[in-house]
Coordinates of C-alpha atoms in Angstrom, one line a residue:
M7 CA 20.2 5.8 57.7
T8 CA 21.4 6.9 54.0
A9 CA 24.7 7.5 52.9
K10 CA 25.4 11.0 52.3
Q11 CA 24.9 12.2 49.0
K12 CA 26.9 14.2 46.8
L13 CA 26.9 15.9 43.5
E14 CA 28.2 14.3 40.6
L15 CA 27.9 13.3 36.9
T16 CA 27.3 9.5 36.5
W17 CA 27.7 7.4 33.3
I18 CA 27.0 4.5 32.7
G19 CA 30.1 2.0 32.9
K20 CA 31.6 4.9 35.3
E21 CA 32.9 2.4 38.0
H22 CA 34.9 0.8 36.0
R23 CA 38.2 1.4 35.7
P24 CA 41.2 -0.5 33.8
K25 CA 43.9 -1.6 35.7
L26 CA 46.6 -0.4 34.0
E27 CA 49.9 -2.2 33.5
P28 CA 52.8 0.4 34.8
R29 CA 54.6 -0.4 31.0
I30 CA 58.4 0.8 30.6
L31 CA 59.9 2.9 27.9
L32 CA 62.2 1.6 25.1
E33 CA 64.2 4.3 23.9
D34 CA 65.7 3.7 19.5
P35 CA 68.6 5.8 19.2
E36 CA 67.9 5.8 15.3
K37 CA 65.0 7.7 15.9
S38 CA 66.1 10.6 18.4
Y39 CA 67.2 13.6 17.5
H40 CA 69.9 16.2 18.4
A41 CA 71.5 19.5 16.7
A42 CA 74.5 18.8 15.8
H43 CA 76.2 22.1 18.2
R44 CA 75.1 23.3 20.8
V45 CA 73.1 26.9 19.6
T46 CA 72.9 28.6 23.3
E47 CA 74.0 27.4 26.7
N48 CA 70.0 26.6 27.6
D49 CA 69.1 23.9 24.9
C50 CA 67.2 21.2 26.3
F51 CA 68.8 18.2 24.4
D52 CA 66.4 15.6 27.0
N53 CA 62.3 16.0 25.7
R54 CA 60.7 12.9 24.8
L55 CA 58.6 12.2 22.3
I56 CA 57.1 8.9 23.1
F57 CA 55.1 6.6 20.6
G58 CA 52.0 4.7 22.0
D59 CA 49.1 4.4 23.7
N60 CA 48.5 7.2 25.3
L61 CA 47.0 6.1 28.8
L62 CA 49.6 3.7 29.2
A63 CA 52.2 5.8 28.3
L64 CA 50.9 8.3 31.1
K65 CA 51.2 5.2 33.3
A66 CA 54.5 4.5 32.7
L67 CA 55.5 8.3 33.5
E68 CA 53.9 8.8 36.7
A69 CA 56.2 6.7 38.7
E70 CA 59.3 9.2 36.9
F71 CA 57.7 12.3 36.8
A72 CA 54.6 12.2 39.6
G73 CA 54.5 15.7 40.6
K74 CA 57.0 17.9 38.4
V75 CA 54.9 18.5 35.3
K76 CA 54.7 22.4 35.6
C77 CA 51.9 22.5 32.4
V78 CA 49.5 19.9 30.2
F79 CA 47.7 20.9 27.2
I80 CA 45.7 18.5 25.4
D81 CA 43.3 19.0 22.4
P82 CA 41.4 15.1 22.7
P83 CA 38.8 14.2 20.2
Y84 CA 35.7 16.8 20.5
N85 CA 33.3 13.6 20.6
T86 CA 31.5 15.3 17.2
G87 CA 30.7 12.4 15.4
S88 CA 33.3 13.8 12.5
A89 CA 35.5 11.5 10.9
F90 CA 38.8 12.4 11.0
T91 CA 41.8 11.0 9.0
H92 CA 44.0 11.0 12.3
Y93 CA 41.3 10.2 15.0
D94 CA 38.2 7.9 16.1
D95 CA 36.5 11.3 17.2
G96 CA 32.7 9.6 17.7
L97 CA 32.3 8.1 20.6
E98 CA 29.5 7.8 22.5
H99 CA 29.5 9.8 25.7
S100 CA 29.7 7.8 28.5
I101 CA 32.5 5.7 26.7
W102 CA 34.2 9.6 26.3
L103 CA 33.6 10.4 29.8
S104 CA 35.2 6.7 31.2
M105 CA 38.2 7.3 28.6
M106 CA 38.9 10.9 29.7
R107 CA 38.8 10.4 33.4
D108 CA 40.9 7.7 33.4
R109 CA 43.6 9.9 31.5
L110 CA 43.0 13.1 33.9
E111 CA 43.4 11.1 36.7
I112 CA 46.5 10.3 36.2
I113 CA 47.7 13.6 34.7
R114 CA 46.3 15.5 38.1
K115 CA 49.2 13.1 39.7
L116 CA 51.5 14.1 36.8
L117 CA 51.5 17.9 37.7
S118 CA 53.2 19.9 40.0
D119 CA 51.6 21.8 43.3
D120 CA 52.0 25.2 41.6
G121 CA 51.3 23.3 38.0
S122 CA 48.1 23.9 34.9
L123 CA 46.0 21.7 33.0
W124 CA 44.5 23.6 29.4
I125 CA 42.2 21.7 27.6
T126 CA 41.1 22.6 24.2
I127 CA 37.5 21.2 23.7
D128 CA 33.8 22.7 22.0
D129 CA 30.3 22.3 23.1
N130 CA 29.5 19.0 22.3
E131 CA 31.4 17.7 26.1
V132 CA 32.9 20.9 27.9
H133 CA 30.0 20.9 30.2
Y134 CA 30.1 17.5 31.1
L135 CA 34.0 18.1 31.1
K136 CA 34.2 20.8 33.6
I137 CA 31.8 18.5 36.2
M138 CA 34.3 15.6 35.9
C139 CA 37.2 17.8 36.0
D140 CA 35.3 19.6 39.0
E141 CA 35.5 15.8 41.0
I142 CA 39.0 15.3 40.0
F143 CA 40.8 18.3 40.6
G144 CA 37.9 19.8 43.4
R145 CA 35.9 22.8 42.3
A146 CA 38.3 25.4 43.9
N147 CA 40.7 24.4 41.2
F148 CA 38.9 25.6 38.3
I149 CA 40.5 28.3 37.6
A150 CA 38.8 29.8 34.3
S151 CA 36.9 28.9 30.5
V152 CA 38.6 30.8 27.9
I153 CA 36.8 31.7 24.4
W154 CA 38.9 30.7 21.9
R155 CA 37.9 32.6 18.7
K156 CA 38.9 30.4 16.4
N157 CA 37.1 31.3 13.1
Y158 CA 37.5 34.2 11.0
A159 CA 34.2 34.7 9.3
P160 CA 30.4 33.1 10.2
K161 CA 29.6 29.7 8.4
S162 CA 26.9 30.3 6.1
S163 CA 25.7 26.8 6.1
A164 CA 25.2 26.7 9.4
R165 CA 21.8 25.2 10.1
H166 CA 21.0 27.1 13.5
F167 CA 24.2 28.9 14.9
S168 CA 28.1 29.7 13.0
V169 CA 30.0 27.9 15.8
D170 CA 33.3 30.2 15.9
H171 CA 34.5 29.5 19.2
D172 CA 36.3 26.3 21.2
Y173 CA 36.6 26.8 25.1
I174 CA 40.0 26.0 26.7
L175 CA 39.1 24.9 30.3
I176 CA 42.2 25.9 33.0
L177 CA 42.4 24.1 35.9
A178 CA 45.3 23.7 38.7
K179 CA 47.0 21.3 40.8
N180 CA 46.4 23.4 43.7
A181 CA 44.8 27.0 43.0
E182 CA 46.8 28.3 46.4
H183 CA 49.8 28.0 44.7
W184 CA 49.8 28.3 40.8
T185 CA 49.8 32.3 39.7
P186 CA 50.0 32.8 36.4
N187 CA 52.2 35.0 34.3
P188 CA 51.3 38.8 33.2
M189 CA 50.5 38.7 29.5
P190 CA 52.9 41.1 27.8
R191 CA 51.3 44.6 26.4
S192 CA 49.8 45.2 22.9
E193 CA 50.9 47.5 21.0
K194 CA 47.4 48.9 21.2
Q195 CA 47.3 49.2 24.6
D196 CA 50.2 50.9 24.3
E197 CA 49.4 53.8 21.5
I198 CA 47.3 55.8 23.6
Y199 CA 50.5 57.0 25.6
K200 CA 51.8 60.1 24.5
N201 CA 54.4 63.3 26.0
P202 CA 52.6 66.6 24.1
D203 CA 55.2 68.8 26.9
N204 CA 57.3 66.8 26.5
D205 CA 58.2 65.4 29.8
P206 CA 61.1 64.1 30.8
R207 CA 59.6 61.0 32.4
G208 CA 58.6 59.9 28.5
L209 CA 55.4 58.8 27.7
W210 CA 51.8 59.3 29.6
R211 CA 48.3 59.5 28.8
P212 CA 45.6 61.6 31.0
D213 CA 43.6 59.8 33.8
N214 CA 40.5 60.9 35.4
L215 CA 41.1 62.9 38.5
S216 CA 36.8 62.5 39.6
A217 CA 35.2 59.0 40.7
R218 CA 31.6 57.9 42.2
N219 CA 33.0 56.6 45.1
P220 CA 32.6 58.3 48.2
Y221 CA 35.3 60.6 50.1
S222 CA 35.1 62.8 52.5
L223 CA 38.2 64.5 51.3
G224 CA 37.4 64.6 47.6
I225 CA 35.6 67.8 47.8
Y226 CA 37.0 71.0 47.0
S227 CA 37.8 73.6 44.5
I228 CA 40.3 73.9 42.1
T229 CA 42.0 77.4 40.1
T230 CA 43.0 76.1 37.1
P231 CA 46.7 77.9 35.9
S232 CA 44.4 80.2 33.7
G233 CA 42.3 81.6 36.5
R234 CA 39.7 79.6 35.8
V235 CA 37.9 78.4 39.1
I236 CA 36.3 74.9 38.8
E237 CA 34.2 74.7 42.4
G238 CA 34.3 70.9 42.7
P239 CA 33.8 67.6 40.9
P240 CA 30.9 66.8 38.6
K241 CA 28.0 66.6 39.9
G242 CA 27.2 62.8 42.0
H243 CA 31.0 62.6 41.8
Y244 CA 34.3 63.4 44.0
W245 CA 37.8 64.2 43.6
S246 CA 39.9 60.7 44.1
I247 CA 42.2 62.4 46.1
S248 CA 42.8 64.8 49.0
K249 CA 43.1 68.6 48.1
E250 CA 46.7 67.9 49.7
K251 CA 48.0 65.5 47.4
F252 CA 46.8 67.0 44.6
F253 CA 48.5 70.0 44.9
Q254 CA 51.8 67.7 45.6
L255 CA 50.9 66.1 42.6
D256 CA 50.8 69.2 41.3
R257 CA 54.3 70.5 42.2
D258 CA 55.5 67.7 41.0
N259 CA 54.4 68.3 37.1
R260 CA 52.2 64.7 37.6
I261 CA 48.9 67.1 36.7
W262 CA 47.9 68.0 32.7
W263 CA 46.0 71.2 32.4
G264 CA 45.7 71.0 29.2
K265 CA 47.7 73.1 26.3
D266 CA 45.9 76.3 27.3
G267 CA 45.9 75.4 31.1
N268 CA 42.2 75.7 31.2
N269 CA 41.2 71.9 31.0
I270 CA 39.5 70.3 33.8
P271 CA 43.3 68.1 35.6
A272 CA 44.0 64.9 34.7
P273 CA 46.4 62.9 36.7
K274 CA 49.9 61.9 34.1
R275 CA 49.9 58.6 34.4
F276 CA 53.6 57.5 33.1
L277 CA 54.4 54.3 30.8
S278 CA 57.4 53.6 32.2
E279 CA 55.9 53.4 35.8
V280 CA 52.5 50.8 34.6
K281 CA 52.9 47.3 35.1
Q282 CA 54.7 45.7 32.6
G283 CA 52.4 43.4 32.0
R284 CA 48.6 42.5 31.9
V285 CA 46.5 40.1 33.9
P286 CA 45.4 37.1 31.3
Q287 CA 41.6 37.7 30.0
T288 CA 39.0 34.6 29.2
Y289 CA 38.5 35.6 25.4
W290 CA 41.7 35.3 22.8
D291 CA 40.6 36.8 19.8
Y292 CA 41.7 35.1 16.4
S293 CA 43.6 38.8 15.7
E294 CA 46.0 37.7 19.1
V295 CA 46.4 34.3 19.1
G296 CA 45.5 32.9 15.2
H297 CA 42.7 31.1 14.0
T298 CA 42.3 27.6 12.3
Q299 CA 42.8 28.9 9.1
D300 CA 46.4 30.0 10.6
A301 CA 46.7 26.3 12.3
K302 CA 46.0 24.6 8.5
K303 CA 48.3 27.0 6.4
E304 CA 51.2 26.4 9.1
I305 CA 50.5 22.5 8.4
V306 CA 50.5 23.1 4.4
A307 CA 53.8 25.1 5.1
L308 CA 55.3 22.2 7.1
F309 CA 54.1 19.2 5.3
G310 CA 53.1 20.4 1.3
D311 CA 49.4 19.4 2.5
D312 CA 46.3 20.0 4.8
V313 CA 46.6 16.9 6.5
F314 CA 44.5 17.1 9.6
G315 CA 41.4 18.6 10.6
T316 CA 41.8 20.3 13.8
P317 CA 45.3 22.1 14.6
K318 CA 46.1 25.1 16.6
P319 CA 48.4 27.8 15.1
E320 CA 51.1 27.9 17.0
N321 CA 50.8 31.5 18.5
L322 CA 47.0 30.3 20.4
M323 CA 49.9 27.6 22.2
K324 CA 52.5 30.6 23.0
R325 CA 50.0 32.1 24.8
I326 CA 49.5 29.3 27.1
V327 CA 53.2 28.3 27.4
E328 CA 53.7 32.3 28.5
I329 CA 51.0 32.0 31.1
A330 CA 51.5 28.6 32.1
T331 CA 55.1 28.3 32.3
N332 CA 58.9 29.9 32.9
P333 CA 61.6 28.6 30.2
G334 CA 62.7 25.0 31.5
D335 CA 59.7 24.3 33.0
L336 CA 58.1 20.9 31.6
I337 CA 55.4 20.7 29.3
L338 CA 53.3 17.3 28.1
D339 CA 51.2 17.3 25.2
S340 CA 49.4 13.8 25.6
F341 CA 47.0 14.1 22.5
A342 CA 50.3 15.5 20.3
G343 CA 47.8 15.2 17.2
S344 CA 50.3 17.1 14.7
G345 CA 53.3 18.0 17.1
T346 CA 52.1 21.2 17.4
T347 CA 52.3 21.6 21.5
G348 CA 56.3 20.2 21.0
A349 CA 57.5 22.7 19.0
V350 CA 56.0 25.3 20.3
A351 CA 57.8 24.2 23.9
H352 CA 60.6 24.2 22.6
K353 CA 60.9 27.2 20.6
M354 CA 60.2 28.6 23.8
G355 CA 62.8 27.1 25.7
R356 CA 60.3 25.2 27.3
R357 CA 61.3 21.3 28.1
W358 CA 58.5 18.7 26.9
I359 CA 56.7 15.3 26.4
A360 CA 54.8 14.6 24.4
I361 CA 52.5 11.1 23.1
E362 CA 51.3 9.9 20.4
L363 CA 49.9 6.7 19.2
G364 CA 48.6 7.4 15.6
E365 CA 51.2 6.8 12.6
H366 CA 51.3 10.4 11.8
C367 CA 54.2 9.9 15.2
H368 CA 56.4 9.1 12.4
T369 CA 55.2 10.9 8.8
H370 CA 55.0 14.2 10.8
I371 CA 55.7 15.0 14.0
I372 CA 59.2 13.6 13.7
P373 CA 59.8 15.6 10.5
R374 CA 58.4 19.0 11.8
L375 CA 61.0 18.7 15.5
Q376 CA 63.7 18.2 13.2
K377 CA 63.2 21.1 11.3
V378 CA 62.8 23.2 14.4
I379 CA 66.0 21.9 16.1
N380 CA 67.2 22.3 12.8
G381 CA 66.7 26.0 12.5
E382 CA 64.8 25.2 9.4
D383 CA 61.0 25.7 10.5
N384 CA 60.3 29.2 9.3
G385 CA 56.3 29.8 10.5
G386 CA 54.6 29.6 12.9
I387 CA 55.8 32.2 16.2
T388 CA 59.7 31.4 15.0
Q389 CA 60.0 34.8 13.7
T390 CA 58.4 36.6 17.2
V391 CA 60.4 34.6 20.1
N392 CA 64.0 35.0 17.6
W393 CA 64.3 30.9 17.4
Q394 CA 67.4 29.9 15.9
G395 CA 67.2 26.0 16.3
G396 CA 69.3 23.9 18.6
G397 CA 68.1 20.9 21.3
G398 CA 67.2 17.4 20.7
F399 CA 64.9 14.6 21.4
R400 CA 64.6 11.6 22.3
Y401 CA 62.1 8.6 20.9
Y402 CA 60.6 6.0 23.0
R403 CA 58.1 3.7 22.1
L404 CA 56.0 1.8 24.8
A405 CA 57.5 -2.1 25.8
P406 CA 55.4 -4.9 25.6
S407 CA 53.4 -6.6 28.2
L408 CA 55.6 -8.3 30.8
L409 CA 53.3 -11.5 30.8
E410 CA 51.8 -13.1 27.8
Q411 CA 49.5 -16.0 27.0
D412 CA 51.4 -19.3 25.8
K413 CA 50.2 -22.0 23.6
W414 CA 48.1 -23.6 26.9
G415 CA 46.5 -20.5 27.6
N416 CA 49.1 -19.8 30.7
W417 CA 50.5 -16.3 31.7
V418 CA 54.3 -16.4 31.4
I419 CA 57.5 -13.8 31.0
N420 CA 57.4 -12.2 27.4
K421 CA 60.0 -14.0 24.9
T422 CA 60.7 -10.5 23.8
Y423 CA 62.0 -9.3 28.1
N424 CA 65.8 -9.5 28.1
P425 CA 67.4 -9.5 32.1
A426 CA 67.7 -5.7 32.1
M427 CA 63.7 -4.7 30.8
L428 CA 62.5 -7.7 33.1
A429 CA 64.3 -5.7 36.1
E430 CA 62.9 -2.7 35.6
A431 CA 59.5 -3.8 34.4
L432 CA 59.5 -5.5 37.6
C433 CA 60.9 -2.6 39.6
K434 CA 58.2 -0.1 38.8
L435 CA 55.7 -2.5 39.5
E436 CA 56.9 -3.2 42.8
G437 CA 57.4 0.7 43.7
F438 CA 61.2 0.5 43.2
T439 CA 63.1 2.7 42.0
Y440 CA 65.7 1.5 39.1
A441 CA 69.0 1.6 39.4
P442 CA 71.8 -1.5 38.6
S443 CA 74.4 -1.6 41.1
D444 CA 77.8 -1.5 39.6
T445 CA 79.1 -3.4 43.2
F446 CA 76.3 -6.0 44.3
Y447 CA 74.7 -8.5 41.5
W448 CA 71.4 -7.9 43.8
Q449 CA 71.1 -4.4 44.3
Q450 CA 68.9 -4.1 40.7
G451 CA 66.7 -1.0 42.5
Y452 CA 66.2 0.5 46.1
S453 CA 63.2 1.7 48.0
T454 CA 64.9 3.1 50.7
E455 CA 68.5 3.7 51.0
R456 CA 68.4 0.5 52.9
D457 CA 65.7 -2.2 51.1
F458 CA 66.6 -3.1 47.2
I459 CA 65.4 -5.9 45.0
Y460 CA 66.5 -8.3 42.7
I461 CA 65.4 -10.1 40.1
T462 CA 66.2 -13.4 38.2
T463 CA 65.3 -15.9 36.2
Q464 CA 66.4 -19.1 37.6
N465 CA 65.4 -21.1 40.5
L466 CA 67.3 -20.7 43.7
S467 CA 68.6 -23.3 46.0
H468 CA 68.4 -23.1 49.9
D469 CA 72.4 -22.3 49.7
Q470 CA 71.8 -19.4 47.0
L471 CA 69.5 -17.8 49.2
A472 CA 71.7 -18.6 52.3
Q473 CA 74.5 -16.5 50.2
L474 CA 72.3 -13.9 49.3
S475 CA 70.8 -13.5 52.5
D476 CA 74.6 -13.0 54.2
E477 CA 75.7 -10.6 51.1
V478 CA 72.6 -8.7 52.4
G479 CA 73.5 -8.4 56.3
T480 CA 71.3 -7.2 59.0
D481 CA 70.9 -3.7 58.1
R482 CA 69.4 -3.8 54.9
T483 CA 66.3 -5.5 52.9
L484 CA 66.0 -7.9 49.9
L485 CA 62.9 -8.3 48.0
V486 CA 63.9 -11.3 45.9
L487 CA 61.7 -12.0 42.5
C488 CA 62.9 -15.2 41.0
M489 CA 60.7 -18.3 39.4
A490 CA 60.8 -20.6 41.5
F491 CA 63.0 -21.7 45.1
R492 CA 63.6 -24.4 47.3
G493 CA 63.7 -24.4 50.9
K494 CA 61.8 -21.9 53.7
A495 CA 62.4 -18.5 53.0
D496 CA 61.1 -17.3 56.4
K497 CA 64.0 -18.7 57.2
F498 CA 65.9 -15.6 56.5
P499 CA 64.6 -12.1 57.8
N500 CA 66.3 -9.9 55.7
L501 CA 64.6 -11.8 52.8
T502 CA 61.3 -11.5 51.1
V503 CA 61.4 -14.2 48.6
K504 CA 58.4 -14.2 46.0
K505 CA 57.4 -16.2 42.3
I506 CA 57.1 -14.6 39.0
P507 CA 55.0 -14.3 37.3
K508 CA 52.9 -15.5 40.2
Q509 CA 53.8 -12.2 42.2
V510 CA 52.3 -9.4 39.7
L511 CA 49.6 -11.9 38.2
S512 CA 46.5 -10.2 39.4
R513 CA 48.0 -6.7 39.3
C514 CA 47.1 -5.4 35.6
E515 CA 45.7 -6.3 32.5
W516 CA 48.4 -8.3 30.9
G517 CA 48.3 -8.2 27.4
H518 CA 46.1 -5.4 26.9
D519 CA 48.1 -2.9 24.4
D520 CA 45.3 -0.1 23.8
Y521 CA 43.3 2.0 25.2
S522 CA 42.7 4.8 22.6
L523 CA 39.5 6.6 21.9
K524 CA 38.4 3.8 20.3
V525 CA 34.6 1.6 20.7
E526 CA 35.8 -1.2 19.8
N527 CA 39.1 -1.5 22.1
L528 CA 36.8 -0.8 25.3
P529 CA 36.1 -4.2 27.7
K530 CA 31.7 -5.1 27.2
A531 CA 30.2 -3.6 30.9
P532 CA 27.5 -5.1 32.1
V533 CA 24.5 -2.8 30.7
K534 CA 22.2 -1.1 33.2
P535 CA 19.0 0.8 33.7
G536 CA 19.0 4.8 33.1
Q537 CA 20.9 7.1 31.0
M538 CA 24.1 9.5 31.7
E539 CA 22.5 12.4 34.3
L540 CA 23.6 15.0 36.7
N541 CA 22.1 13.6 40.1
L542 CA 22.4 15.1 43.8

């Protein structure tokens, strides 16, 4: 009997997955930054800017932030073959899909049950990406594909069509639990509301009384205030309300007959009674959310030069943040680029995590965020949201790999690791929460309230293990990771004793620091016949 077939996207190397090392994050206080004083009670100082490979950084965040991120926005390289200054954006389809798949799988784990993922992408990969996202998130959790018209003028140099838009794919962790916030009403929407009869209830607009839907109570004659008799609704139509309801509205001055009282009656819809928000739509014009030239002008204003090829305007990010989050929610961007997501999230009172490997993390993102915090960034959405400055962020870098090879090719503990770093790293590898106790030296982390971990580079004797066992007691258990030990560890039922690095040697790809979207960083996969195809 053949295995059950399924609809899936296949590509060369799909079955190859990296064994990621869950690195620890090291804060650099000199690069962290905060305002000199509080500006509001809602200022947030615990935002994170992480410098390093974004796949390793996502893995590093997994233990602490799984299920806690409300919104993830990513603007990955589009695989167009263009040569951008800050990204290697010329990957083959299969390589690109493998790299995106590995990141999206962790992103899904980081999202809260009511969280959402937003991906900007163009025609080159959007359809492949959509199918891959269906595999990872489930088709039922695909929300929409937004069209962002990013150009205000056609490109006359285009060979076939002027491509004027990008896509924004929106996926929910669980569509049953995700609810988008309504978009604010526009001035244009409210312009149609007038008050020609000075109704004390305020602005209103006339609505249509008739409809095509059959309604058994919707056929009756109406006499206007001027005395004209309207025999019934227009041919093929019905009044949308009953005669009783109509006269009830008329007595409440909710029917408009025209200035001379001779028009076909129209129900009055008051602005004060209209839903104060609108359902998000899937077409976003540059007149509402900005275009690429707006984004470049914002970058030039900040840095004095157009240093990024594909920045996103702050108004575009503002709309995403408004729909996907509320103040205080956590937003993640693992392709931070010029830092737009962090800047907009900060101005809008959201917590944020931004990840970037390029050196522009230091030359552009940090100065940009410092300006935001100091209240010196007057561009983008600053005036719209009345941003006054405040808050801060903490700068982290990825720790080096826990293991390194000595001159004989043996894997040993990295000599740059101090005892605290070693304890934290092994806690993460073993699934323990790193929490050194001030009371018991052997309590360096816990998995439950009675299960602890102790890490040491010592060679433990039988007597030392016996002393540990006595201190742990019969109602607690302890995982001991040490360089070596003497005696039979199974004599102590409350201890589990393992050697390092042997205990973790097969867990990860040690010493692999760069999983960025570059062909040269990828492991060699065996070449197989066939091309990327959609199999049923």
